[in-house]
mmCIF file of C-alpha atoms in Angstrom:
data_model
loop_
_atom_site.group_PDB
_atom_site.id
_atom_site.type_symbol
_atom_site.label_atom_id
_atom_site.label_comp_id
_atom_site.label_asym_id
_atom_site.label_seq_id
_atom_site.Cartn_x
_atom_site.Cartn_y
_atom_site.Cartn_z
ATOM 1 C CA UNK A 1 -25.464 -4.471 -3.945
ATOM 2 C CA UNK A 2 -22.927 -7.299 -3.234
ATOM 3 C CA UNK A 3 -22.286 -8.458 -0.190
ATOM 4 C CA UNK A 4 -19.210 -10.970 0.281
ATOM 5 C CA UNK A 5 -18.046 -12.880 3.512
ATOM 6 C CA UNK A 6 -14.615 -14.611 4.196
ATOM 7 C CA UNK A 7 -13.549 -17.126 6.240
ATOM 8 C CA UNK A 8 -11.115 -19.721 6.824
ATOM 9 C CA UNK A 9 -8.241 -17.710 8.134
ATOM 10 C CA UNK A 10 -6.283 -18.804 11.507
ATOM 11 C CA UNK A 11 -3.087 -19.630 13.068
ATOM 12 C CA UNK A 12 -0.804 -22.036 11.651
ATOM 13 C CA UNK A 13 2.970 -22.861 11.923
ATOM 14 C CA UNK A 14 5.416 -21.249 8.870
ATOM 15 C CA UNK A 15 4.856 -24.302 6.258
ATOM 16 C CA UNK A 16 1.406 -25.125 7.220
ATOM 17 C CA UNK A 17 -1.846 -24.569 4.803
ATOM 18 C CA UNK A 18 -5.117 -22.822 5.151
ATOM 19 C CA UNK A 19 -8.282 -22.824 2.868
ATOM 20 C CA UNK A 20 -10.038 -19.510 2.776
ATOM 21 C CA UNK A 21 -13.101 -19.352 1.375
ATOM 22 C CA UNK A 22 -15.508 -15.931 -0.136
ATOM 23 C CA UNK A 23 -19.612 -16.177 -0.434
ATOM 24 C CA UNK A 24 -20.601 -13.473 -2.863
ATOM 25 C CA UNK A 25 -24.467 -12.643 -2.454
ATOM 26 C CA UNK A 26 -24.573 -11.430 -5.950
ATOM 27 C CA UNK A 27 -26.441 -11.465 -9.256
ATOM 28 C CA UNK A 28 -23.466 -11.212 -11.098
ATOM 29 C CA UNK A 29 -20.706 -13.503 -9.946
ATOM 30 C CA UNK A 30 -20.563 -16.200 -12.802
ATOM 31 C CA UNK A 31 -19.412 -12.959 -15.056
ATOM 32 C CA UNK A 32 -17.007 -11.135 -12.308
ATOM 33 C CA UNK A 33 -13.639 -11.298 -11.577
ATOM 34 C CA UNK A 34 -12.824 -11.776 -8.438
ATOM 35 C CA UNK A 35 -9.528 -11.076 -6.286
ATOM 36 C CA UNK A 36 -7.951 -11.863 -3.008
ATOM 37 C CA UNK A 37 -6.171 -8.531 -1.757
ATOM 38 C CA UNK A 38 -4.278 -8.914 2.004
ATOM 39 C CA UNK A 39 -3.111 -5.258 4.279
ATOM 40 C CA UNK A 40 -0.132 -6.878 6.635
ATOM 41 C CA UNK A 41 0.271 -4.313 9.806
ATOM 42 C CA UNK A 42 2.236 -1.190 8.861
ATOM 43 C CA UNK A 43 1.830 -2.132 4.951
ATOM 44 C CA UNK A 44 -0.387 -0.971 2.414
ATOM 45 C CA UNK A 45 -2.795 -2.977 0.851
ATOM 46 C CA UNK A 46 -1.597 -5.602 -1.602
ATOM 47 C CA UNK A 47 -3.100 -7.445 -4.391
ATOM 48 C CA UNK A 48 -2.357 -11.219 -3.959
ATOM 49 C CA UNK A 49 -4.479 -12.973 -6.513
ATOM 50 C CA UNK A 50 -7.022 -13.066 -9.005
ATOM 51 C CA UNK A 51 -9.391 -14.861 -11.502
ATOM 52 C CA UNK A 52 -11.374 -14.321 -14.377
ATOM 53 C CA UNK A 53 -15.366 -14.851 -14.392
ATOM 54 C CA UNK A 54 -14.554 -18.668 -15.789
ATOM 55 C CA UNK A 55 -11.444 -19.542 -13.888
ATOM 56 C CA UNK A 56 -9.543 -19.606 -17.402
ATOM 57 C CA UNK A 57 -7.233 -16.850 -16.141
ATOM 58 C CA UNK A 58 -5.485 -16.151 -13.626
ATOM 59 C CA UNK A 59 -3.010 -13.974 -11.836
ATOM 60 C CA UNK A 60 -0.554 -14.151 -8.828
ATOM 61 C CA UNK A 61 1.649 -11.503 -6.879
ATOM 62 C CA UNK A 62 5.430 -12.876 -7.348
ATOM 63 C CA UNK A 63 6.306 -13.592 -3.520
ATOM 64 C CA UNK A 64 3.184 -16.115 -3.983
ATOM 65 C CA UNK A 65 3.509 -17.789 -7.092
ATOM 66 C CA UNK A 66 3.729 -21.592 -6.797
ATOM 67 C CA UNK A 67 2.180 -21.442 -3.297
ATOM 68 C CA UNK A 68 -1.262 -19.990 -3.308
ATOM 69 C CA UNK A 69 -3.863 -21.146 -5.342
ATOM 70 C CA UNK A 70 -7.143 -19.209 -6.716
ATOM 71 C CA UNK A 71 -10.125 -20.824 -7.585
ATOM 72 C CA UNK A 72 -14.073 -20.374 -7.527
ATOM 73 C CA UNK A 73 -17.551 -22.833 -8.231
ATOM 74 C CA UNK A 74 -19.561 -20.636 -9.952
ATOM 75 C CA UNK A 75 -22.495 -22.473 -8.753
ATOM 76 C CA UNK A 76 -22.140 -21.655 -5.315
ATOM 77 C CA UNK A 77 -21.101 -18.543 -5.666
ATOM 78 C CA UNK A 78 -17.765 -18.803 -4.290
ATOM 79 C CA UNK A 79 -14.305 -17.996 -4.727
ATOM 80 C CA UNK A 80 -11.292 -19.959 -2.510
ATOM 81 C CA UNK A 81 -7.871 -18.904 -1.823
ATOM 82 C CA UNK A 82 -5.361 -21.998 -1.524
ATOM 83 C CA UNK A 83 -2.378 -21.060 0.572
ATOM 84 C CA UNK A 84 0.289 -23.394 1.000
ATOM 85 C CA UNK A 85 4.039 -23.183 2.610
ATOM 86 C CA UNK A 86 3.012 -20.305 4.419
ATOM 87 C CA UNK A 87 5.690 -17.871 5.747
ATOM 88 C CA UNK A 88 5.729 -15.475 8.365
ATOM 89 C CA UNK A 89 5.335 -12.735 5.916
ATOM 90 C CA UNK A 90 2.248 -13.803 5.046
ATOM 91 C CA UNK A 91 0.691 -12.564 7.743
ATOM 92 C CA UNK A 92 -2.183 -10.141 7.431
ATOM 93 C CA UNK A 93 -6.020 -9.455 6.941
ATOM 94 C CA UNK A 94 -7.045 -10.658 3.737
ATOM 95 C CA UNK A 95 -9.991 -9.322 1.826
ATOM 96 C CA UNK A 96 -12.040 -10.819 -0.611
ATOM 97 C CA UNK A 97 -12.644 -8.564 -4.081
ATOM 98 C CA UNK A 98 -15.682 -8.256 -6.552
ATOM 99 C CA UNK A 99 -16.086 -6.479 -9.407
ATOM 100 C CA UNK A 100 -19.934 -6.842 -9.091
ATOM 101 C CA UNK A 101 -21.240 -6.137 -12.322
ATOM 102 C CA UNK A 102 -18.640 -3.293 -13.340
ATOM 103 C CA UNK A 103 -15.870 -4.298 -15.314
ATOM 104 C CA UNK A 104 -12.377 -3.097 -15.165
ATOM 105 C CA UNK A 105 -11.709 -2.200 -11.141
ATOM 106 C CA UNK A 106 -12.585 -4.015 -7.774
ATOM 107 C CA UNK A 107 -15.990 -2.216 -6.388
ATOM 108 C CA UNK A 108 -17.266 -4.377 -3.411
ATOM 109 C CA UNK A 109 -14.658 -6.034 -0.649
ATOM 110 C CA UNK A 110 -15.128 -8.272 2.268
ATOM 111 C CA UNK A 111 -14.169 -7.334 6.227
ATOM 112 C CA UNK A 112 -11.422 -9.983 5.614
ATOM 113 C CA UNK A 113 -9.817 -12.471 7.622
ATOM 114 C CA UNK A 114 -7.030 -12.852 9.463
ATOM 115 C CA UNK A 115 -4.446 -15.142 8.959
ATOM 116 C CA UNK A 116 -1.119 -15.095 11.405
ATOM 117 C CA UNK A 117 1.371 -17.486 9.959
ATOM 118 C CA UNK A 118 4.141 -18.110 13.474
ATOM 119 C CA UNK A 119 7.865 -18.772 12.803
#
């Protein structure tokens, strides 16, 4: 069983930054990937980043390519989400993802965290 907690969201001005931050209680981390996924109000839900089991790879959603940064520390079991020049349209619950010891799909998410980015 994996268990993962967020935090770090909040409420910040359009062009502000927030940190948020996933503890993974699970035997497996160091060899999952891991994703950050985000549901905005009305929308479905929406990958927004990801990163291979060593950090050596990883993927963005276009609209936040050059702004958010994924990263992790295998030794504490943790994965980060680097979000910079937010926009309004950023705005959402965002969910931490685990593969947790099955390759190929997301199996285990967080209750998320929500971020509200004001114009």
């Amino acid at each position: 069983q994996v268990q993962l907690v967020e935090s770090g969201g909040g409420l910040v001005q359009a062009g502000g930054s927030l940190r948020l931050s996933c503890v993974a209680s699970s035997r497996t981390f160091s060899r999952d990937r891991m994703g950050w996924f985000r549901r905005a109000p009305g929308k479905e839900r929406e990958a927004v980043a990801a990163i291979s089991w060593s950090g050596g790879n990883t993927w963005y959603v276009d609209s936040v390519k050059g702004r958010f940064t994924i990263s992790r520390d295998n030794a504490k079991n943790t994965v980060y989400l680097q979000m910079n020049s937010l926009k309004p349209e950023d705005t959402a619950v965002y969910y931490c993802a685990s593969e947790g010891g099955v390759s190929g799909k997301f199996n285990y998410w967080g209750r998320g965290t929500q971020v509200t980015v004001s114009s």
